[in-house]
């Protein structure tokens, strides 16, 4: 087969290249090609089973360590410890499976978009066959309302317009032609003699030859890109993996050191030291962390759902909070994907569409309605988006559309074609004459205009007026506004057959109408808020350069006239990856791009260490949505393909919802960070307490003590920290980016000094109880001391939960009582901790004694000291930062 692209080959050569004829293939040849090349269908994506997803939750290193700890605890007889650890692990796995139950459906959704049947010509006979039976060389017949069943080279076109926005990003239907194109390296949107699989015919009819089927089509190529795309690892997942590895190494070292030192001292046997080592492991591992992170994310998804952001994958909640770049598709995302009348030029004046006066005999309004194929259906207007926009404009102005159409029925027409770029209709008047209504491209229309209608008075169309109209047309075009011209004439009789020569001449100019796919009204403010939060918005579109630049300027993505910030797909193709990666920061708008360009843009930013969010609604956006750190699909206008490739879907298609989601994402990360500081400082305090007790030869806390403290203090209070309200000025901070982690921003220092402080206070209380015992007997004194250490370690952590409501801020400014769930969590946790000491019968199970008021006062004082000392440290930290 020749290397010349099929859009550059003349029709006669097309038939030769594809070994077919205008009458189509013979059934035998078609059957042979079908057997050889396979069906005209996309590959189904392999689904992940429920069991596979469940087992996948156990790949985390920290979970593996917990399972080993549970096994050792079970083998050494500590079944309570083993069961509790296993319950935590299983709960975490169930949460993960529940949230990710929806398998990836992007490619299957692509398949569902395909046309079920196609009308073809074989051996000169017109047949209807299943679209998956099409083969290269088949001759396909298209008409308005059809879904294009395969990639076609058009060979006969009659006013064909195809809506390709889902594939190319083009906001209006594309006028198609059968003419041979001569330019090289044309983008999809410029290959006007091709029709692509899964696009929609909105107007006219055509005949085309199948040039590609199944996975060889442009849609198939996108499906292949989706198949090949690797799942991105979110910053949250990376941080959790890093944290798990660090904790695992630390835990193993500490347990080995304590086990070895205990045996070396010779005071304990192997089994006792093994139990001690397990106690240390249990103390060091934040068993509840995976579940707490999952619950915090899940609660975040619920809050976001109430604000119209539907999260499909849990880690995506937090990823938005670290986003540096929001790369957004234009059509349907930043704009409404609905052509709207914006400017009107009439009676020599250019005005905003809303300012045009409404009069029943307005000649411009009448031509807009009459020279129009829009159908009024029960569920709205149907037809070409440009034409429906004209009718909708008049309906919104309460112009008598229905009465006009009834009073002036169409009796003849000259359909639109791409060569003359005009459409003409004829309508009988009450006086026996006929109104001829014409609309089309202004430059073509003006060639046929000899008069002008000014406030109802028809006069000669002067050269100065013609130049004024052309100037207005040019001005609107530079603003990326699509302009249509309107004219009319009144004739005594209609020709037997209407032609451009006998009808579209000596026209009366009525006016110009400027239309655009307008930006969503809330988007400009949302972009400004994103920029204030340090996030850079980038527009990516299949539209032309001027259109993209104009919309971007209106939204505030670039400044008016900032053309150097706009890059086309062709210009991007001319750059190698190294050059583009260096210069990617220079561009804020990408025009006339293909799906692979979008992926390349996302990858270039990612290679610079940026966290990239990609929004989109079309099939052409799906590969980039999957490649991005977080893909954001549109819930209303978005294709199922785009939604399937996304991590999050906007239920209201509102770009402003992304800013809300970013805020929620930042809050989720901040709250997880608070929970981690709280958990790890508490666990460090437990490890130091056990380590020093072992080294000093004191009685040490048993595994059941540590596990109960962890169960009581590491669950409800930590979860409550996960739903803390948004801290002030959080959205005024720059994005934390890919390189930051849970220990950034002073968290690691906080964990270290707060952990040492908890351990020191607990050991201090134990020492105080031994030195100044309430009971004279040594065994009772040691039992009281151990009980007081147990109560102190638990209570200190509950007091410390208040410290953790802000990493650096004072708890008195953050608000002690704003989080009702937190207050209840602390109260319940304290009750669970105290009942092991206060309720008779539980003492024996937990190896503790009753404490008197004096002993409780010492315990509570230690808890208060924890708050006071941390507040003092935070005060000096804030002074240093200032």
mmCIF file of N, CA, C and O in Angstrom, residues 10-12 14-15 22 121 139-140 152-157 177-179 193 206-209:
data_model
loop_
_atom_site.group_PDB
_atom_site.id
_atom_site.type_symbol
_atom_site.label_atom_id
_atom_site.label_comp_id
_atom_site.label_asym_id
_atom_site.label_seq_id
_atom_site.Cartn_x
_atom_site.Cartn_y
_atom_site.Cartn_z
ATOM 1 N N UNK A 10 -6.510 11.130 -4.676
ATOM 2 C CA UNK A 10 -7.774 11.357 -5.382
ATOM 3 C C UNK A 10 -8.659 10.122 -5.292
ATOM 4 O O UNK A 10 -8.190 9.003 -5.024
ATOM 5 N N UNK A 11 -9.937 10.323 -5.554
ATOM 6 C CA UNK A 11 -10.916 9.253 -5.360
ATOM 7 C C UNK A 11 -10.594 8.027 -6.207
ATOM 8 O O UNK A 11 -10.691 6.888 -5.737
ATOM 9 N N UNK A 12 -10.184 8.260 -7.484
ATOM 10 C CA UNK A 12 -9.872 7.113 -8.349
ATOM 11 C C UNK A 12 -8.741 6.277 -7.767
ATOM 12 O O UNK A 12 -8.752 5.047 -7.834
ATOM 13 N N UNK A 14 -8.020 6.113 -4.573
ATOM 14 C CA UNK A 14 -8.534 5.496 -3.347
ATOM 15 C C UNK A 14 -9.081 4.107 -3.644
ATOM 16 O O UNK A 14 -8.782 3.120 -2.961
ATOM 17 N N UNK A 15 -9.899 4.031 -4.703
ATOM 18 C CA UNK A 15 -10.477 2.739 -5.065
ATOM 19 C C UNK A 15 -9.382 1.720 -5.394
ATOM 20 O O UNK A 15 -9.471 0.543 -5.027
ATOM 21 N N UNK A 22 -16.742 1.767 -6.771
ATOM 22 C CA UNK A 22 -17.861 2.595 -6.313
ATOM 23 C C UNK A 22 -19.087 1.738 -6.005
ATOM 24 O O UNK A 22 -19.977 2.157 -5.256
ATOM 25 N N UNK A 121 -23.019 -0.478 0.438
ATOM 26 C CA UNK A 121 -23.278 -0.932 -0.929
ATOM 27 C C UNK A 121 -22.290 -2.053 -1.254
ATOM 28 O O UNK A 121 -21.085 -1.857 -1.156
ATOM 29 N N UNK A 139 -18.215 0.269 0.896
ATOM 30 C CA UNK A 139 -18.765 1.590 0.579
ATOM 31 C C UNK A 139 -19.945 1.833 1.518
ATOM 32 O O UNK A 139 -20.917 1.076 1.519
ATOM 33 N N UNK A 140 -19.854 2.892 2.332
ATOM 34 C CA UNK A 140 -20.843 3.179 3.375
ATOM 35 C C UNK A 140 -21.654 4.411 2.986
ATOM 36 O O UNK A 140 -21.099 5.411 2.507
ATOM 37 N N UNK A 152 -13.702 6.552 7.403
ATOM 38 C CA UNK A 152 -14.079 6.588 5.998
ATOM 39 C C UNK A 152 -13.319 7.668 5.240
ATOM 40 O O UNK A 152 -13.025 8.733 5.798
ATOM 41 N N UNK A 153 -13.017 7.389 3.988
ATOM 42 C CA UNK A 153 -12.595 8.432 3.031
ATOM 43 C C UNK A 153 -13.837 8.781 2.237
ATOM 44 O O UNK A 153 -14.422 7.933 1.562
ATOM 45 N N UNK A 154 -14.283 10.045 2.353
ATOM 46 C CA UNK A 154 -15.517 10.469 1.703
ATOM 47 C C UNK A 154 -15.296 10.628 0.206
ATOM 48 O O UNK A 154 -14.320 11.264 -0.223
ATOM 49 N N UNK A 155 -16.202 10.067 -0.591
ATOM 50 C CA UNK A 155 -16.057 10.133 -2.044
ATOM 51 C C UNK A 155 -17.205 10.892 -2.702
ATOM 52 O O UNK A 155 -17.109 11.276 -3.868
ATOM 53 N N UNK A 156 -18.297 11.107 -1.978
ATOM 54 C CA UNK A 156 -19.430 11.856 -2.508
ATOM 55 C C UNK A 156 -20.118 12.541 -1.343
ATOM 56 O O UNK A 156 -20.600 11.876 -0.428
ATOM 57 N N UNK A 157 -20.160 13.872 -1.347
ATOM 58 C CA UNK A 157 -20.649 14.629 -0.198
ATOM 59 C C UNK A 157 -21.737 15.595 -0.638
ATOM 60 O O UNK A 157 -21.584 16.299 -1.642
ATOM 61 N N UNK A 177 -15.933 17.446 2.925
ATOM 62 C CA UNK A 177 -15.782 17.562 1.486
ATOM 63 C C UNK A 177 -15.241 16.243 0.941
ATOM 64 O O UNK A 177 -14.700 15.435 1.694
ATOM 65 N N UNK A 178 -15.408 16.042 -0.351
ATOM 66 C CA UNK A 178 -14.807 14.857 -0.978
ATOM 67 C C UNK A 178 -13.526 15.209 -1.721
ATOM 68 O O UNK A 178 -12.864 14.332 -2.280
ATOM 69 N N UNK A 179 -13.177 16.508 -1.711
ATOM 70 C CA UNK A 179 -12.009 16.964 -2.467
ATOM 71 C C UNK A 179 -10.715 16.397 -1.871
ATOM 72 O O UNK A 179 -10.609 16.170 -0.665
ATOM 73 N N UNK A 193 -11.872 15.496 4.455
ATOM 74 C CA UNK A 193 -12.451 14.495 3.553
ATOM 75 C C UNK A 193 -12.486 13.104 4.191
ATOM 76 O O UNK A 193 -12.696 12.116 3.512
ATOM 77 N N UNK A 206 -23.732 11.548 2.644
ATOM 78 C CA UNK A 206 -22.448 11.306 1.976
ATOM 79 C C UNK A 206 -22.269 9.823 1.724
ATOM 80 O O UNK A 206 -22.964 8.976 2.300
ATOM 81 N N UNK A 207 -21.325 9.530 0.846
ATOM 82 C CA UNK A 207 -20.862 8.165 0.619
ATOM 83 C C UNK A 207 -19.370 8.134 0.931
ATOM 84 O O UNK A 207 -18.635 9.057 0.571
ATOM 85 N N UNK A 208 -18.929 7.078 1.604
ATOM 86 C CA UNK A 208 -17.520 6.976 1.960
ATOM 87 C C UNK A 208 -17.027 5.544 1.852
ATOM 88 O O UNK A 208 -17.815 4.598 1.914
ATOM 89 N N UNK A 209 -15.726 5.410 1.686
ATOM 90 C CA UNK A 209 -15.103 4.096 1.612
ATOM 91 C C UNK A 209 -14.377 3.824 2.924
ATOM 92 O O UNK A 209 -13.634 4.686 3.424
#
